[in-house]
mmCIF file of C-alpha atoms and ligand atoms in Angstrom:
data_model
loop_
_atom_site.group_PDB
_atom_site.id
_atom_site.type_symbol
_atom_site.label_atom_id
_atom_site.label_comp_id
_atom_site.label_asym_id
_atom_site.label_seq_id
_atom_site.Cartn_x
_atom_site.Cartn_y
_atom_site.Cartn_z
ATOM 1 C CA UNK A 111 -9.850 12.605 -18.109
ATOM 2 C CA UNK A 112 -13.159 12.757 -17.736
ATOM 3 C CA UNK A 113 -16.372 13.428 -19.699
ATOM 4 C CA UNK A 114 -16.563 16.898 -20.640
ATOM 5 C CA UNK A 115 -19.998 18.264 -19.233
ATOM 6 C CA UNK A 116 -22.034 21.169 -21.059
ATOM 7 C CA UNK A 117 -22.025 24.477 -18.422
ATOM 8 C CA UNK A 118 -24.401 27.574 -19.110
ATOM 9 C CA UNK A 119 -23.044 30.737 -17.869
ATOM 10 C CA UNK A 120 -25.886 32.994 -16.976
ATOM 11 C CA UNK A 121 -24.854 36.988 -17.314
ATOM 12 C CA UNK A 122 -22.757 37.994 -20.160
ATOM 13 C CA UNK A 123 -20.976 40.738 -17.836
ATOM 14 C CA UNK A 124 -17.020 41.214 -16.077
ATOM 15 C CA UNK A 125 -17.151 37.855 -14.253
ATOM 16 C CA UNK A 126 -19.270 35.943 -16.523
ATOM 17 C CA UNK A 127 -17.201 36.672 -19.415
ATOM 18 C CA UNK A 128 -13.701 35.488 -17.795
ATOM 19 C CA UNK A 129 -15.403 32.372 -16.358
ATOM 20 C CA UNK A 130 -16.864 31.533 -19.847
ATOM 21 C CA UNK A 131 -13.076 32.341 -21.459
ATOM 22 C CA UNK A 132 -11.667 30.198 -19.277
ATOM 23 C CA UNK A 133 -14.307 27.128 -19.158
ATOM 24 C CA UNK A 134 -14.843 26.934 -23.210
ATOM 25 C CA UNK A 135 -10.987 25.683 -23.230
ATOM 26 C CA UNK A 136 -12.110 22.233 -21.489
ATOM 27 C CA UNK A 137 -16.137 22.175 -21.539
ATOM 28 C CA UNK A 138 -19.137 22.336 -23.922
ATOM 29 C CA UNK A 139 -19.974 26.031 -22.491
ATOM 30 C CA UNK A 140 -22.973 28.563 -23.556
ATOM 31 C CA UNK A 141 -22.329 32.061 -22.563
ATOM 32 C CA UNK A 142 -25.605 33.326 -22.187
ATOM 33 C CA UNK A 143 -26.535 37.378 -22.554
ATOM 34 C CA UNK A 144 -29.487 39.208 -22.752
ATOM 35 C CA UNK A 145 -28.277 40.275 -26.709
ATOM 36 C CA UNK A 146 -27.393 37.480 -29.184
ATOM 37 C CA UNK A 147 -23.774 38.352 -29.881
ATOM 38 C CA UNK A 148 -21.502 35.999 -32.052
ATOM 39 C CA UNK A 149 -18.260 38.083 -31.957
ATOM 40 C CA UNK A 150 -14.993 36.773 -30.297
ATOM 41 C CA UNK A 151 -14.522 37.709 -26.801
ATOM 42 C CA UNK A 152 -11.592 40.031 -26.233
ATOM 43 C CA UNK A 153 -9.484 39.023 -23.072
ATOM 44 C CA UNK A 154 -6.972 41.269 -22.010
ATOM 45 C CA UNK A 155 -5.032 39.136 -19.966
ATOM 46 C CA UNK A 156 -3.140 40.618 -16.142
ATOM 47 C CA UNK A 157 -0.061 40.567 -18.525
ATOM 48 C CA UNK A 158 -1.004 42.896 -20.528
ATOM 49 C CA UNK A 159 -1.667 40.713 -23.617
ATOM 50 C CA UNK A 160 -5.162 40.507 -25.500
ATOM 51 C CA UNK A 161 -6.297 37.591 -26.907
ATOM 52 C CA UNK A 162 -9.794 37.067 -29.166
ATOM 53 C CA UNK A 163 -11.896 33.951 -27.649
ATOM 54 C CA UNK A 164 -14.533 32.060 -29.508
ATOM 55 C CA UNK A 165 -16.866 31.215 -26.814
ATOM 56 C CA UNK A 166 -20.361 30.530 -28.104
ATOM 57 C CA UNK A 167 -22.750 33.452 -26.933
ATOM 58 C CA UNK A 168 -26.137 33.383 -27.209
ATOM 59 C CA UNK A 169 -29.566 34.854 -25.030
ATOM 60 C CA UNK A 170 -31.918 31.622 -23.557
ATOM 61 C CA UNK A 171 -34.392 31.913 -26.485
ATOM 62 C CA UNK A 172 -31.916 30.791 -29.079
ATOM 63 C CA UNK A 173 -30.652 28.437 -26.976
ATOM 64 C CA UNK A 174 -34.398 27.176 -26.265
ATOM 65 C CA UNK A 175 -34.250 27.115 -29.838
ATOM 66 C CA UNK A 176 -31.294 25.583 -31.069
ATOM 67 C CA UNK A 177 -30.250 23.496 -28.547
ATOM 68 C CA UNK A 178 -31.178 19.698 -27.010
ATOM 69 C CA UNK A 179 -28.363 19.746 -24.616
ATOM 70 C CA UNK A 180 -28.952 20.779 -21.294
ATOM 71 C CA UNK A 181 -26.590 21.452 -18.423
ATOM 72 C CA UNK A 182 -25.026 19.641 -15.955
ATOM 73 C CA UNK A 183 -24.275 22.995 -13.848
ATOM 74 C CA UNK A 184 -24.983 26.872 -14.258
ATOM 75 C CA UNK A 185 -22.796 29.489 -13.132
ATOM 76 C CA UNK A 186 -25.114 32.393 -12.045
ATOM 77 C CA UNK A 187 -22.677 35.427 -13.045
ATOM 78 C CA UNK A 188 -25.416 38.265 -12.983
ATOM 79 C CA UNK A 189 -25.561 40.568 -9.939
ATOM 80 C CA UNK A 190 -27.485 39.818 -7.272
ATOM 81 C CA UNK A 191 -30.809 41.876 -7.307
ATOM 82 C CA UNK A 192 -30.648 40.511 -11.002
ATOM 83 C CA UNK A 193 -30.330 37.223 -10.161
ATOM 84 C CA UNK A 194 -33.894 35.986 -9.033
ATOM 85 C CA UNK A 195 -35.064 37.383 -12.083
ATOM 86 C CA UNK A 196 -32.683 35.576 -14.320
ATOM 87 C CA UNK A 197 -33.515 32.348 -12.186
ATOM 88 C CA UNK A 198 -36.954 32.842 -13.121
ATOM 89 C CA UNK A 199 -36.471 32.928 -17.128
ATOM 90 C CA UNK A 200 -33.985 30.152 -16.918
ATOM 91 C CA UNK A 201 -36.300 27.863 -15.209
ATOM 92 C CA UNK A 202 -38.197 27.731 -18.140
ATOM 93 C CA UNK A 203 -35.060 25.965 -20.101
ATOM 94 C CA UNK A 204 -33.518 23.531 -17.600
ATOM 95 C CA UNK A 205 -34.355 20.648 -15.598
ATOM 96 C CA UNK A 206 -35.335 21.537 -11.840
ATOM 97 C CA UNK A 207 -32.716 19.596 -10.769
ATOM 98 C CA UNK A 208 -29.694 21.422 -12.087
ATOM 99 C CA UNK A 209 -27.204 22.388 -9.844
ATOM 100 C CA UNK A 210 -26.297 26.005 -10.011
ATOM 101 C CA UNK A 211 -23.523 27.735 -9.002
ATOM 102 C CA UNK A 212 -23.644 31.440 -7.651
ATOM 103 C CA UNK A 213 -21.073 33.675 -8.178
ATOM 104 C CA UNK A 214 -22.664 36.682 -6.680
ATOM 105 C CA UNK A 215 -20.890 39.102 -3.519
ATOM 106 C CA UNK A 216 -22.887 39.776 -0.465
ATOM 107 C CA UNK A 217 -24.960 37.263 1.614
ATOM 108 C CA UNK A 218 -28.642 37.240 0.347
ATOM 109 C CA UNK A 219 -29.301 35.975 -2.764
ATOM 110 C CA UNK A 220 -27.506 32.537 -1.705
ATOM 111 C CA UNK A 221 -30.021 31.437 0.663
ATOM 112 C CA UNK A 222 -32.643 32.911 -1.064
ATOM 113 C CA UNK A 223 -31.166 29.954 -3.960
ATOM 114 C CA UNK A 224 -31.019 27.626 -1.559
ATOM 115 C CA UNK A 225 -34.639 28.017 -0.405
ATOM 116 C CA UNK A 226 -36.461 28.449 -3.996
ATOM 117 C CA UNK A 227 -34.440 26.275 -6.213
ATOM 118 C CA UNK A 228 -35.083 22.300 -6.129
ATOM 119 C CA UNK A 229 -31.434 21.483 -6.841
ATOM 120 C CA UNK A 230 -28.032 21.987 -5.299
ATOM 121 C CA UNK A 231 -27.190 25.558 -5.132
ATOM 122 C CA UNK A 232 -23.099 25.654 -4.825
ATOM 123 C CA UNK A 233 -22.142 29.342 -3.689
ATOM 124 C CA UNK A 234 -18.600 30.700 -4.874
ATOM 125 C CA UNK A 235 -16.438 33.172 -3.238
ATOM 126 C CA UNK A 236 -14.111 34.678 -5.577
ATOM 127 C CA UNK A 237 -11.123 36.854 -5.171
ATOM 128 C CA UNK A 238 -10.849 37.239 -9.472
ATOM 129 C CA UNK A 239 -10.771 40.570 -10.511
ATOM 130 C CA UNK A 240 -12.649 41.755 -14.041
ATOM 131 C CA UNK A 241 -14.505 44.478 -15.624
ATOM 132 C CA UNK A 242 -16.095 44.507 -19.139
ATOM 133 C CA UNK A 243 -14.913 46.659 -22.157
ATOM 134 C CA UNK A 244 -17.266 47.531 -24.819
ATOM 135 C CA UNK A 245 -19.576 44.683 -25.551
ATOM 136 C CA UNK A 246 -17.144 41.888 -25.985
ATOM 137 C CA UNK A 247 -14.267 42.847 -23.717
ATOM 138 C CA UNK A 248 -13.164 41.763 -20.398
ATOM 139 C CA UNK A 249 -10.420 43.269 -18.624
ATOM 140 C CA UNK A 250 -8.813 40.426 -16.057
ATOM 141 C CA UNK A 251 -7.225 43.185 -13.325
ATOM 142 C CA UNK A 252 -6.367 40.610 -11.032
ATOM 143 C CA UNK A 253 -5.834 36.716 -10.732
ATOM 144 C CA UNK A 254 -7.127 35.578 -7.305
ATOM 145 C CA UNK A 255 -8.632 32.137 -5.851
ATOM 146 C CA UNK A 256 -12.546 30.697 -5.891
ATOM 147 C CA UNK A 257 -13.644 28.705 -3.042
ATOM 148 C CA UNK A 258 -16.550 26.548 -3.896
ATOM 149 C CA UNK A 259 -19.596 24.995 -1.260
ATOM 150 C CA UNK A 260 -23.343 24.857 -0.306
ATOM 151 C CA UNK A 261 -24.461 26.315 2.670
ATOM 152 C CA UNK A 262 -25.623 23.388 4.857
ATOM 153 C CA UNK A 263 -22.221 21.305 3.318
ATOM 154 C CA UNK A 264 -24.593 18.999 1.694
ATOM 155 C CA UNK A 265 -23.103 18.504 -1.977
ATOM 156 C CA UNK A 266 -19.314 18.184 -1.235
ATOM 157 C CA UNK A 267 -18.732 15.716 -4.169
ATOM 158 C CA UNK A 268 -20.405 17.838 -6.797
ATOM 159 C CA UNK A 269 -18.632 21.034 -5.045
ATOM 160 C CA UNK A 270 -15.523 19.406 -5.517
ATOM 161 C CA UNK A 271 -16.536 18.262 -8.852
ATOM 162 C CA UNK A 272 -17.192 21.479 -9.763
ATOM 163 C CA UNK A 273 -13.629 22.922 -8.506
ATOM 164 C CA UNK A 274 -12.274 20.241 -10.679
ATOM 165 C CA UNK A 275 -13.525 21.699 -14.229
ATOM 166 C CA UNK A 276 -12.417 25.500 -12.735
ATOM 167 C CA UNK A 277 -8.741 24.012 -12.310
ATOM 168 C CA UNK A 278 -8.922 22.215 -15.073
ATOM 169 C CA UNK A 279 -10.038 26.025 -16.769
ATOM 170 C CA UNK A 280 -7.073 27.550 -15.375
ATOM 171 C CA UNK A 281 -9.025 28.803 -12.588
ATOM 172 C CA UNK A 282 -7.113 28.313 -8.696
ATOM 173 C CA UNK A 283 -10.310 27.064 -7.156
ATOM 174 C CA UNK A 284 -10.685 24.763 -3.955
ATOM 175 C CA UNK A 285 -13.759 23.308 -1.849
ATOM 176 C CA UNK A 286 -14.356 25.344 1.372
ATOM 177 C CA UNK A 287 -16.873 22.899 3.149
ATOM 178 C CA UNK A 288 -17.687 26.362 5.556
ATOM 179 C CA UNK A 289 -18.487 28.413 2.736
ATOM 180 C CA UNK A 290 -20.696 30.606 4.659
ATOM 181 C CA UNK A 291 -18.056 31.827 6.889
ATOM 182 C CA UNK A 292 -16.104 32.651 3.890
ATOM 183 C CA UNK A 293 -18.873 34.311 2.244
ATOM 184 C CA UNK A 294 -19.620 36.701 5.541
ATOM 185 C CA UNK A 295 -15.649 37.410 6.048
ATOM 186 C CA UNK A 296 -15.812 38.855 1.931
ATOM 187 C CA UNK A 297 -19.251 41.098 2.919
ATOM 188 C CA UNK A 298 -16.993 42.276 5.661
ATOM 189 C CA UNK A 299 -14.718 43.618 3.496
ATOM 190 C CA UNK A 300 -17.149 44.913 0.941
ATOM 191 C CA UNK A 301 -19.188 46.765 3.202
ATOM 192 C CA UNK A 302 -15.883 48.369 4.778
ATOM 193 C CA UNK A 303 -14.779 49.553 1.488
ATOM 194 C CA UNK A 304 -17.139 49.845 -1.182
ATOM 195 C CA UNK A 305 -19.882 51.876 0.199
ATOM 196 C CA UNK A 306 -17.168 54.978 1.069
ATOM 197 C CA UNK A 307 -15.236 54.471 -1.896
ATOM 198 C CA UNK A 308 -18.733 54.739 -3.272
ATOM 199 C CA UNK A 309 -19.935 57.817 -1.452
ATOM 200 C CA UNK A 310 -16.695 60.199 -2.209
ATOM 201 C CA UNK A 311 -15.643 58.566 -5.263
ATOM 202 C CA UNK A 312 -11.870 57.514 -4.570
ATOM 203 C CA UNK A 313 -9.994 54.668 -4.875
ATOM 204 C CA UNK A 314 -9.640 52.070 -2.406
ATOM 205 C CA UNK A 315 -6.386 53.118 -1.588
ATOM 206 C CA UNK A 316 -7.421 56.797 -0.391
ATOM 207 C CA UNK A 317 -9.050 55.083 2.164
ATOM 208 C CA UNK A 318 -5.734 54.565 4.598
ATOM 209 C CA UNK A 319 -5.617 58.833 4.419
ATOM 210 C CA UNK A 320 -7.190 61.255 6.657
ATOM 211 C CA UNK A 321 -10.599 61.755 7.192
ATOM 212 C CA UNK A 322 -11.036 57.974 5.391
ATOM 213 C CA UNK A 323 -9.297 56.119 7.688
ATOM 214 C CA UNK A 324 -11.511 56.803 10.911
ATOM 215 C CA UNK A 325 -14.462 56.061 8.752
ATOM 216 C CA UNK A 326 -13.131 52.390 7.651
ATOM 217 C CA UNK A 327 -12.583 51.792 11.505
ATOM 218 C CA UNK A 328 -15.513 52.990 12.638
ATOM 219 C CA UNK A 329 -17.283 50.771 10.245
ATOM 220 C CA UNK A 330 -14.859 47.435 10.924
ATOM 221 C CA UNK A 331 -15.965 48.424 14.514
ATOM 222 C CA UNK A 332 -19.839 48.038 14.142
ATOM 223 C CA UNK A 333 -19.083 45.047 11.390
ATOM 224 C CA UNK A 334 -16.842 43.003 13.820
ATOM 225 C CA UNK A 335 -19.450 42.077 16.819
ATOM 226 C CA UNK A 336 -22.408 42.158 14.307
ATOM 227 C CA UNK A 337 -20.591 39.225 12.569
ATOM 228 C CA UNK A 338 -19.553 37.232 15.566
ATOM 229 C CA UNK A 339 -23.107 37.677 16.848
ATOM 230 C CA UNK A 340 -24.093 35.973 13.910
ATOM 231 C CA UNK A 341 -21.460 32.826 15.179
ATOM 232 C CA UNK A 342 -19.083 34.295 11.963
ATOM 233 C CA UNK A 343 -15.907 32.957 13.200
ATOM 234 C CA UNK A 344 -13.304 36.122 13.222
ATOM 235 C CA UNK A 345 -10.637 36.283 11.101
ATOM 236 C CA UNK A 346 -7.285 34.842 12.602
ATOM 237 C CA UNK A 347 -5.571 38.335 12.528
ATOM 238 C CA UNK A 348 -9.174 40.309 13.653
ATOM 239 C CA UNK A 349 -11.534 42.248 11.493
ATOM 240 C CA UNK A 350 -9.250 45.273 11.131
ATOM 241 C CA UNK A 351 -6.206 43.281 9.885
ATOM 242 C CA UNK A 352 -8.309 41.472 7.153
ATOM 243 C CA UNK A 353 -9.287 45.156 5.484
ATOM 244 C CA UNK A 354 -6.721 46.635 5.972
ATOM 245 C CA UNK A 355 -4.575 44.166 3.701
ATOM 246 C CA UNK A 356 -7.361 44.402 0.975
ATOM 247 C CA UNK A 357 -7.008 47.490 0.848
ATOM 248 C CA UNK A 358 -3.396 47.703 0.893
ATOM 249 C CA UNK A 359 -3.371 45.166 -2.222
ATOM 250 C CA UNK A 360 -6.493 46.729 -3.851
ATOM 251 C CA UNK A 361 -4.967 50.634 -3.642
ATOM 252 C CA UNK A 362 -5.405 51.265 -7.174
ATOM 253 C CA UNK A 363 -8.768 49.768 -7.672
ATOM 254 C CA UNK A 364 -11.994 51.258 -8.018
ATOM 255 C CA UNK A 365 -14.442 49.250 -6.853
ATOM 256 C CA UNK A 366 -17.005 47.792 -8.652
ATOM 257 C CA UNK A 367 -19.681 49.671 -6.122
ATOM 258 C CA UNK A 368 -17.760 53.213 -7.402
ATOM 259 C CA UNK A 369 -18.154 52.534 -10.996
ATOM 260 C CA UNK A 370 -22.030 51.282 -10.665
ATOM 261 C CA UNK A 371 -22.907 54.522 -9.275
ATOM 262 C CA UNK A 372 -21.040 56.408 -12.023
ATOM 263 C CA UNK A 373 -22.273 54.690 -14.714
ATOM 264 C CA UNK A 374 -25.686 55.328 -12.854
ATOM 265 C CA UNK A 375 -26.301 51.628 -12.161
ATOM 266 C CA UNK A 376 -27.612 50.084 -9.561
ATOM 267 C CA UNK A 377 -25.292 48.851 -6.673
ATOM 268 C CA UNK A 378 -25.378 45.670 -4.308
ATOM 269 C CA UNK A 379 -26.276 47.610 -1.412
ATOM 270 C CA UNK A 380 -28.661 45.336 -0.635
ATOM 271 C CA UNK A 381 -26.648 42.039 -0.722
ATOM 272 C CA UNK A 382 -23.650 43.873 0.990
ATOM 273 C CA UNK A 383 -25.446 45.829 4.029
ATOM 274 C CA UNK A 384 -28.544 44.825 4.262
ATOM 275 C CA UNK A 385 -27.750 41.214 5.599
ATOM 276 C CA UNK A 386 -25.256 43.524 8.629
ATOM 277 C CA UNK A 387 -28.654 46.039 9.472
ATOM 278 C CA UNK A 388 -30.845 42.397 9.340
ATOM 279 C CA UNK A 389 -28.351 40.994 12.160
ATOM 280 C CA UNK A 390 -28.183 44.309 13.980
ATOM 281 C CA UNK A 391 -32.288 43.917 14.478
ATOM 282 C CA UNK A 392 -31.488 40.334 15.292
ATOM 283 C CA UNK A 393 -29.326 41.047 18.047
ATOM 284 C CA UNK A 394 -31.073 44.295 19.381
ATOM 285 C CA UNK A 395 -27.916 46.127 18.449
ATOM 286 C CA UNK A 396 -27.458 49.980 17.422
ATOM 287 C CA UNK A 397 -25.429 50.182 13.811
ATOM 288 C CA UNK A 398 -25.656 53.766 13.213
ATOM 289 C CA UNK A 399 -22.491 54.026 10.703
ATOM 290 C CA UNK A 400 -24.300 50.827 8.607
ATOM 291 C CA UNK A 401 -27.818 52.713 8.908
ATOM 292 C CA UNK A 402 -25.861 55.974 7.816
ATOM 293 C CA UNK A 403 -23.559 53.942 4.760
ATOM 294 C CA UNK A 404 -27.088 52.661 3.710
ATOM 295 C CA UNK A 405 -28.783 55.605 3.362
ATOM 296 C CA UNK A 406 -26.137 56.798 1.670
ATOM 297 C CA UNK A 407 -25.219 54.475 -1.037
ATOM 298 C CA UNK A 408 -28.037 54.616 -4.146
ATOM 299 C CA UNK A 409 -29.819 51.172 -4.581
HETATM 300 N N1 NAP B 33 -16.388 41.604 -11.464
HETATM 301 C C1 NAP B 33 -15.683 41.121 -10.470
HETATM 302 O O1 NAP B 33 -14.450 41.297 -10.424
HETATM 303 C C2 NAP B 33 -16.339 40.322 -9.371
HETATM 304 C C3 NAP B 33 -15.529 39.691 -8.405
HETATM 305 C C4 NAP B 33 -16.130 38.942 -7.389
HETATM 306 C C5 NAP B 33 -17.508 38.809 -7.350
HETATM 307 N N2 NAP B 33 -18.264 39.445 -8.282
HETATM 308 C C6 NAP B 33 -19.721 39.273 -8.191
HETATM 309 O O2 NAP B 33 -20.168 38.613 -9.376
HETATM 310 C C7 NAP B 33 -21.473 39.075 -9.740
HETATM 311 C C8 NAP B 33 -21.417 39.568 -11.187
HETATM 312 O O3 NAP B 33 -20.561 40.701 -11.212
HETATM 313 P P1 NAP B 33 -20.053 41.372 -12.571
HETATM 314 O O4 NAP B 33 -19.014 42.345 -12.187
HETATM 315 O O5 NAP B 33 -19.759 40.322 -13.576
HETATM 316 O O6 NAP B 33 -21.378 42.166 -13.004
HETATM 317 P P2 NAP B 33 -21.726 42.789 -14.438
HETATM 318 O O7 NAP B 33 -20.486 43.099 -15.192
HETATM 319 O O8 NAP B 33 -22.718 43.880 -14.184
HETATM 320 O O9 NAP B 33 -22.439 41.579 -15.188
HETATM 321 C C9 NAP B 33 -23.730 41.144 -14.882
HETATM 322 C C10 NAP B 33 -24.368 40.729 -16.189
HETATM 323 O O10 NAP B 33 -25.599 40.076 -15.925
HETATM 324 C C11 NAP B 33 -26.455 40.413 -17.023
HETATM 325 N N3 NAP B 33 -27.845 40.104 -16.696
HETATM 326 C C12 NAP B 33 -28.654 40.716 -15.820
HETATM 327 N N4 NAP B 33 -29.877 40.133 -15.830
HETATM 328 C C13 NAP B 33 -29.819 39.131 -16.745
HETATM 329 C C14 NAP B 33 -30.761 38.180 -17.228
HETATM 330 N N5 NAP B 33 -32.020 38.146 -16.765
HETATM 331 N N6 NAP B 33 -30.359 37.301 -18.170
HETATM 332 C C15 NAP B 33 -29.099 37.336 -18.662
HETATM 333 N N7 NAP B 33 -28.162 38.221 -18.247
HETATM 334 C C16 NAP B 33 -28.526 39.111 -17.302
HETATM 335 C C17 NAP B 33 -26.194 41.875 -17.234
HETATM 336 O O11 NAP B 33 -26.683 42.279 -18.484
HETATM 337 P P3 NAP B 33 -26.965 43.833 -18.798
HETATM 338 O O12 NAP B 33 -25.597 44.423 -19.003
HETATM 339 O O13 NAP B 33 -27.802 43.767 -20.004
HETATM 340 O O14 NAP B 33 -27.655 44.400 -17.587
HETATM 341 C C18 NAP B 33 -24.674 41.912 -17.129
HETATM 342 O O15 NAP B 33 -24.077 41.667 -18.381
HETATM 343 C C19 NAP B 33 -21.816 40.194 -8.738
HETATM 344 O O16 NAP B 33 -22.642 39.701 -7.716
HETATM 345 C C20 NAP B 33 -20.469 40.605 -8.161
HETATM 346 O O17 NAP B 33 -20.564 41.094 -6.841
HETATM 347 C C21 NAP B 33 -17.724 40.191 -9.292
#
């Protein structure tokens, strides 16, 4: 086997907390939050079981602090219009050259990465499912898959590298050397759903009834030649198809855009429509349903 690395995961929230449960099994992993914490983290497993996880949590000042050992990688599990931010304070603590890995929805704040940051920026697209309960609590809805890659395909070895210690977690990860088309074919599917699951708070599985359904079409409508427009390679059963099934599997969900605006968070509107109303300007094409879903979802 080899050398186990030392991983900071950045944002102590739903996705953070599973990938930090999962990775302190096989690596030398900080969980880092913006409160010092040094309770167990409680995993309630798809099964139904809970378990209590050491997994060393901490905030970057401690670790600043207390700690010689930098990373070889950091997982970027904060939401996107947090992200820069946290980039920002952890570029104080880490060599310039540290790959990161972002686990954030949407298409924005990956290029954004890939533009500011001096070392490899590996993007994920993950199909896990979590929310957090309480302060040390994550609730693992669903098991799914996490491709990893860079957006120009220029770090395949330390992609695959990095898929390596997520299997080795426990975590069904692969290397997708098109990442970006992967990434676009997710926003697809999050701006179909999570802005009108949003805007009448339902479940994703209301969505298939009357007046819902028109809406989702209308939307996959507008989505589908935005995407292609943008040389986004269709899914092989069309736009429509690809939803559709999400939605079918996700039925009892809420999605993670619903509970932000209950809790009276901010949303990912930004990283899920604005890069659609950005390539409707490109292509001098109308997308009044986007334009209407953004105006409608709180920032
Ligand atoms: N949850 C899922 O099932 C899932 C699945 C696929 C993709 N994703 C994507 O993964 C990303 C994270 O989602 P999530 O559901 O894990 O969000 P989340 O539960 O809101 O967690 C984000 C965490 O980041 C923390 N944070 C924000 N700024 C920080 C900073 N400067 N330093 C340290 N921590 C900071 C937040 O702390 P505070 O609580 O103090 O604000 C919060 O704990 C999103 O882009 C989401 O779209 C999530």
């Amino acid at each position: 086997m080899r050398p186990a690395p030392t991983w900071w995961v950045l944002g102590a929230g739903a996705l953070g907390r599973l990938f930090a449960i999962r990775l302190t099994t096989t690596l030398s992993l900080h969980l880092i939050g913006r409160r010092p914490d040094d309770s167990p983290l409680r995993y309630h497993a798809p099964s139904g079981e809970i378990h209590d996880v050491d997994v060393a949590r901490t905030t970057l000042a401690t670790l600043a602090l207390h700690t010689h050992a930098r990373p070889a990688l950091v997982v970027l599990a904060t939401k996107s219009h947090a992200t820069l931010s946290a980039v920002e304070e952890l570029a104080a603590h880490i060599d310039p050259q540290t790959p990161l890995l972002s686990l954030q929805n949407g298409f924005s704040i990956q290029p954004r990465l890939a533009d500011i940051w001096a070392g490899p920026v590996l993007c994920a697209s993950t199909t896990e499912g979590a929310y957090v309960e309480g302060n040390a609590g994550v609730v693992h809805a669903g098991t799914g898959t996490t491709w990893v890659g860079d957006i120009e395909n220029t770090w395949p070895a330390l992609a695959r590298d990095c898929v390596y210690w997520l299997n080795l977690a426990g975590l069904s990860a692969y290397h997708d050397d098109a990442i970006v088309q992967r990434l676009w074919h997710k926003l697809a599917i999050n701006a179909a759903i999570n802005p009108l699951v949003a805007r009448y708070r339902i479940r994703n599985g209301q969505l298939r009834d009357r007046p819902f359904r028109r809406m989702v079409d209308t939307v996959i409508d507008e989505i589908g030649p935005l995407l292609e427009g943008e040389g986004v390679t269709p899914p092989p059963a069309g736009w429509h198809t690809l939803v559709w099934e999400v939605i079918a599997a996700m039925a009892n969900n809420r999605a993670s855009m619903l509970q932000d605006v209950l809790a009276g968070r901010p949303t990912e509107r930004e990283a899920i429509l604005r890069p659609l109303l950005t390539a409707a300007e490109r292509q001098r094409c109308a997308a009044p349903t986007l334009e209407t879903l953004y105006h409608d979802t709180p920032s």
